[in-house]
Short mmCIF file of N, CA and C in Angstrom, two decimals:
data_model
loop_
_atom_site.label_atom_id
_atom_site.label_comp_id
_atom_site.label_asym_id
_atom_site.label_seq_id
_atom_site.Cartn_x
_atom_site.Cartn_y
_atom_site.Cartn_z
N MET G 23 74.23 -9.49 -56.87
CA MET G 23 72.91 -9.54 -57.45
C MET G 23 71.83 -9.30 -56.39
N ASN G 24 71.87 -8.19 -55.75
CA ASN G 24 70.83 -7.84 -54.79
C ASN G 24 69.76 -7.01 -55.50
N TYR G 25 68.52 -7.41 -55.31
CA TYR G 25 67.41 -6.71 -55.91
C TYR G 25 66.56 -6.08 -54.82
N LEU G 26 66.10 -4.89 -55.06
CA LEU G 26 65.23 -4.21 -54.13
C LEU G 26 63.79 -4.45 -54.56
N ILE G 27 63.02 -5.10 -53.70
CA ILE G 27 61.63 -5.41 -54.00
C ILE G 27 60.76 -4.38 -53.29
N PRO G 28 59.89 -3.69 -54.01
CA PRO G 28 59.04 -2.69 -53.35
C PRO G 28 58.10 -3.34 -52.35
N ALA G 29 57.71 -2.58 -51.33
CA ALA G 29 56.87 -3.10 -50.26
C ALA G 29 55.48 -3.47 -50.76
N ASN G 30 55.01 -2.84 -51.79
CA ASN G 30 53.67 -3.13 -52.28
C ASN G 30 53.67 -4.04 -53.50
N ALA G 31 54.67 -4.86 -53.68
CA ALA G 31 54.78 -5.73 -54.85
C ALA G 31 53.67 -6.76 -54.90
N LYS G 32 53.21 -7.24 -53.74
CA LYS G 32 52.17 -8.25 -53.72
C LYS G 32 50.81 -7.67 -54.09
N LYS G 33 50.60 -6.38 -53.86
CA LYS G 33 49.31 -5.77 -54.17
C LYS G 33 48.96 -5.89 -55.65
N GLY G 34 49.95 -5.99 -56.51
CA GLY G 34 49.68 -6.13 -57.93
C GLY G 34 49.07 -7.46 -58.28
N THR G 35 49.26 -8.47 -57.44
CA THR G 35 48.69 -9.79 -57.70
C THR G 35 47.32 -9.98 -57.07
N LEU G 36 46.88 -9.02 -56.27
CA LEU G 36 45.59 -9.12 -55.58
C LEU G 36 44.49 -8.44 -56.38
N ILE G 37 43.27 -8.90 -56.20
CA ILE G 37 42.12 -8.31 -56.86
C ILE G 37 41.74 -7.05 -56.09
N PHE G 38 41.58 -5.94 -56.77
CA PHE G 38 41.35 -4.61 -56.18
C PHE G 38 42.50 -4.20 -55.26
N GLY G 39 43.63 -4.88 -55.34
CA GLY G 39 44.78 -4.57 -54.50
C GLY G 39 44.61 -5.02 -53.06
N LEU G 40 43.53 -5.73 -52.73
CA LEU G 40 43.26 -6.13 -51.35
C LEU G 40 42.91 -7.60 -51.16
N PHE G 41 42.27 -8.21 -52.14
CA PHE G 41 41.69 -9.54 -51.94
C PHE G 41 42.29 -10.55 -52.92
N ASN G 42 42.42 -11.80 -52.45
CA ASN G 42 42.76 -12.87 -53.37
C ASN G 42 41.48 -13.64 -53.72
N LYS G 43 41.59 -14.65 -54.55
CA LYS G 43 40.40 -15.36 -55.02
C LYS G 43 39.63 -16.01 -53.88
N PHE G 44 40.34 -16.62 -52.92
CA PHE G 44 39.66 -17.30 -51.82
C PHE G 44 38.86 -16.31 -50.98
N ASP G 45 39.40 -15.10 -50.77
CA ASP G 45 38.67 -14.09 -50.00
C ASP G 45 37.36 -13.73 -50.66
N LEU G 46 37.39 -13.53 -51.97
CA LEU G 46 36.17 -13.16 -52.68
C LEU G 46 35.18 -14.32 -52.74
N ILE G 47 35.68 -15.55 -52.85
CA ILE G 47 34.79 -16.72 -52.83
C ILE G 47 34.12 -16.85 -51.47
N LEU G 48 34.89 -16.68 -50.40
CA LEU G 48 34.33 -16.75 -49.05
C LEU G 48 33.28 -15.67 -48.84
N PHE G 49 33.59 -14.46 -49.27
CA PHE G 49 32.64 -13.36 -49.11
C PHE G 49 31.37 -13.60 -49.93
N SER G 50 31.52 -14.10 -51.16
CA SER G 50 30.34 -14.35 -51.99
C SER G 50 29.48 -15.48 -51.43
N ILE G 51 30.11 -16.48 -50.81
CA ILE G 51 29.33 -17.54 -50.16
C ILE G 51 28.53 -16.95 -49.00
N GLY G 52 29.14 -16.06 -48.23
CA GLY G 52 28.42 -15.40 -47.15
C GLY G 52 27.25 -14.58 -47.66
N VAL G 53 27.43 -13.89 -48.78
CA VAL G 53 26.35 -13.10 -49.37
C VAL G 53 25.22 -14.01 -49.85
N ILE G 54 25.57 -15.10 -50.51
CA ILE G 54 24.56 -16.02 -51.03
C ILE G 54 23.76 -16.66 -49.90
N VAL G 55 24.45 -17.10 -48.85
CA VAL G 55 23.75 -17.71 -47.71
C VAL G 55 22.84 -16.70 -47.04
N THR G 56 23.31 -15.46 -46.92
CA THR G 56 22.49 -14.41 -46.30
C THR G 56 21.25 -14.12 -47.12
N VAL G 57 21.40 -14.01 -48.43
CA VAL G 57 20.24 -13.75 -49.29
C VAL G 57 19.25 -14.90 -49.21
N LEU G 58 19.75 -16.12 -49.22
CA LEU G 58 18.84 -17.28 -49.10
C LEU G 58 18.11 -17.28 -47.77
N LEU G 59 18.82 -16.97 -46.68
CA LEU G 59 18.16 -16.90 -45.38
C LEU G 59 17.11 -15.80 -45.34
N LEU G 60 17.41 -14.66 -45.94
CA LEU G 60 16.43 -13.58 -45.96
C LEU G 60 15.20 -13.95 -46.78
N ILE G 61 15.40 -14.69 -47.87
CA ILE G 61 14.26 -15.11 -48.69
C ILE G 61 13.45 -16.18 -47.97
N ILE G 62 14.13 -17.17 -47.38
CA ILE G 62 13.42 -18.29 -46.75
C ILE G 62 12.71 -17.86 -45.47
N ILE G 63 13.40 -17.11 -44.63
CA ILE G 63 12.84 -16.77 -43.31
C ILE G 63 11.96 -15.53 -43.38
N SER G 64 12.28 -14.57 -44.24
CA SER G 64 11.63 -13.26 -44.34
C SER G 64 11.37 -12.68 -42.94
N PRO G 65 12.43 -12.15 -42.35
CA PRO G 65 12.38 -11.71 -40.96
C PRO G 65 11.40 -10.56 -40.73
N GLU G 66 10.72 -10.66 -39.60
CA GLU G 66 9.76 -9.62 -39.22
C GLU G 66 10.20 -8.89 -37.96
N SER G 67 11.26 -9.37 -37.31
CA SER G 67 11.76 -8.69 -36.13
C SER G 67 13.26 -8.45 -36.29
N LEU G 68 13.78 -7.61 -35.45
CA LEU G 68 15.21 -7.29 -35.51
C LEU G 68 16.06 -8.51 -35.19
N THR G 69 15.62 -9.33 -34.27
CA THR G 69 16.38 -10.51 -33.88
C THR G 69 16.54 -11.49 -35.03
N THR G 70 15.46 -11.78 -35.73
CA THR G 70 15.56 -12.72 -36.85
C THR G 70 16.35 -12.10 -38.01
N ALA G 71 16.25 -10.79 -38.18
CA ALA G 71 17.04 -10.13 -39.22
C ALA G 71 18.53 -10.24 -38.91
N LEU G 72 18.91 -10.06 -37.66
CA LEU G 72 20.32 -10.20 -37.27
C LEU G 72 20.81 -11.63 -37.44
N VAL G 73 19.95 -12.60 -37.15
CA VAL G 73 20.33 -14.01 -37.36
C VAL G 73 20.53 -14.28 -38.85
N CYS G 74 19.68 -13.71 -39.68
CA CYS G 74 19.83 -13.90 -41.13
C CYS G 74 21.09 -13.22 -41.66
N LEU G 75 21.49 -12.10 -41.07
CA LEU G 75 22.65 -11.35 -41.53
C LEU G 75 23.97 -11.85 -40.95
N THR G 76 23.91 -12.79 -40.02
CA THR G 76 25.12 -13.29 -39.36
C THR G 76 26.15 -13.86 -40.34
N PRO G 77 25.78 -14.68 -41.33
CA PRO G 77 26.82 -15.17 -42.27
C PRO G 77 27.55 -14.05 -42.99
N LEU G 78 26.83 -13.01 -43.37
CA LEU G 78 27.47 -11.87 -44.04
C LEU G 78 28.43 -11.16 -43.10
N PHE G 79 28.02 -10.95 -41.85
CA PHE G 79 28.89 -10.29 -40.87
C PHE G 79 30.15 -11.10 -40.61
N VAL G 80 30.02 -12.41 -40.46
CA VAL G 80 31.18 -13.27 -40.18
C VAL G 80 32.15 -13.28 -41.36
N CYS G 81 31.63 -13.44 -42.56
CA CYS G 81 32.50 -13.47 -43.74
C CYS G 81 33.17 -12.12 -43.98
N THR G 82 32.45 -11.04 -43.74
CA THR G 82 33.05 -9.71 -43.88
C THR G 82 34.15 -9.52 -42.85
N PHE G 83 33.93 -9.97 -41.61
CA PHE G 83 34.95 -9.86 -40.57
C PHE G 83 36.20 -10.65 -40.93
N LEU G 84 36.03 -11.81 -41.56
CA LEU G 84 37.18 -12.64 -41.90
C LEU G 84 38.02 -12.07 -43.03
N VAL G 85 37.41 -11.39 -43.99
CA VAL G 85 38.17 -10.91 -45.15
C VAL G 85 38.55 -9.44 -45.05
N ILE G 86 38.21 -8.77 -43.95
CA ILE G 86 38.55 -7.35 -43.83
C ILE G 86 40.07 -7.20 -43.72
N PRO G 87 40.66 -6.33 -44.52
CA PRO G 87 42.12 -6.15 -44.47
C PRO G 87 42.54 -5.38 -43.22
N ILE G 88 43.66 -5.80 -42.62
CA ILE G 88 44.21 -5.11 -41.46
C ILE G 88 45.71 -4.90 -41.67
N PRO G 89 46.30 -3.92 -40.98
CA PRO G 89 47.74 -3.67 -41.16
C PRO G 89 48.59 -4.85 -40.67
N ASN G 90 49.72 -5.04 -41.31
CA ASN G 90 50.72 -6.06 -40.99
C ASN G 90 50.28 -7.49 -41.24
N TYR G 91 49.07 -7.72 -41.65
CA TYR G 91 48.57 -9.04 -42.03
C TYR G 91 47.74 -8.86 -43.30
N HIS G 92 47.38 -9.97 -43.93
CA HIS G 92 46.54 -9.87 -45.12
C HIS G 92 45.10 -9.54 -44.72
N ASN G 93 44.56 -10.32 -43.78
CA ASN G 93 43.21 -10.08 -43.29
C ASN G 93 43.03 -10.76 -41.93
N MET G 94 41.85 -10.66 -41.36
CA MET G 94 41.61 -11.23 -40.03
C MET G 94 41.72 -12.75 -40.04
N MET G 95 41.43 -13.38 -41.15
CA MET G 95 41.54 -14.83 -41.23
C MET G 95 42.99 -15.27 -41.01
N CYS G 96 43.94 -14.52 -41.55
CA CYS G 96 45.36 -14.82 -41.35
C CYS G 96 45.76 -14.64 -39.89
N VAL G 97 45.24 -13.60 -39.25
CA VAL G 97 45.54 -13.37 -37.83
C VAL G 97 45.02 -14.52 -36.99
N LEU G 98 43.78 -14.93 -37.24
CA LEU G 98 43.20 -16.03 -36.46
C LEU G 98 43.94 -17.35 -36.70
N GLN G 99 44.40 -17.58 -37.92
CA GLN G 99 45.19 -18.78 -38.20
C GLN G 99 46.51 -18.75 -37.44
N ASN G 100 47.16 -17.60 -37.40
CA ASN G 100 48.42 -17.49 -36.66
C ASN G 100 48.22 -17.67 -35.17
N ILE G 101 47.15 -17.13 -34.62
CA ILE G 101 46.84 -17.31 -33.20
C ILE G 101 46.60 -18.78 -32.91
N TYR G 102 45.84 -19.45 -33.78
CA TYR G 102 45.56 -20.86 -33.58
C TYR G 102 46.82 -21.71 -33.63
N LYS G 103 47.71 -21.40 -34.60
CA LYS G 103 48.96 -22.15 -34.71
C LYS G 103 49.87 -21.90 -33.52
N PHE G 104 49.86 -20.69 -32.98
CA PHE G 104 50.73 -20.34 -31.86
C PHE G 104 50.31 -21.08 -30.59
N TYR G 105 49.01 -21.16 -30.36
CA TYR G 105 48.53 -21.82 -29.13
C TYR G 105 48.19 -23.25 -29.42
#
């Protein structure tokens, strides 16, 4: 009773074939925090605009898909567990 499982079998369970629910929740929290910061601070210089956009950049970096892992968050968790 050996079954051959296709390599992309897990993609069918992911949203858009790339993200799970936690990834989209994390990304949406980053978007919401960024929009709130932009509304509250209303940046007038490049420095304050970059500070307001930092949550979006961090959340995007964490959920970006990479080869051989699900996303960067998984890589960082494995590095942390290893050391």
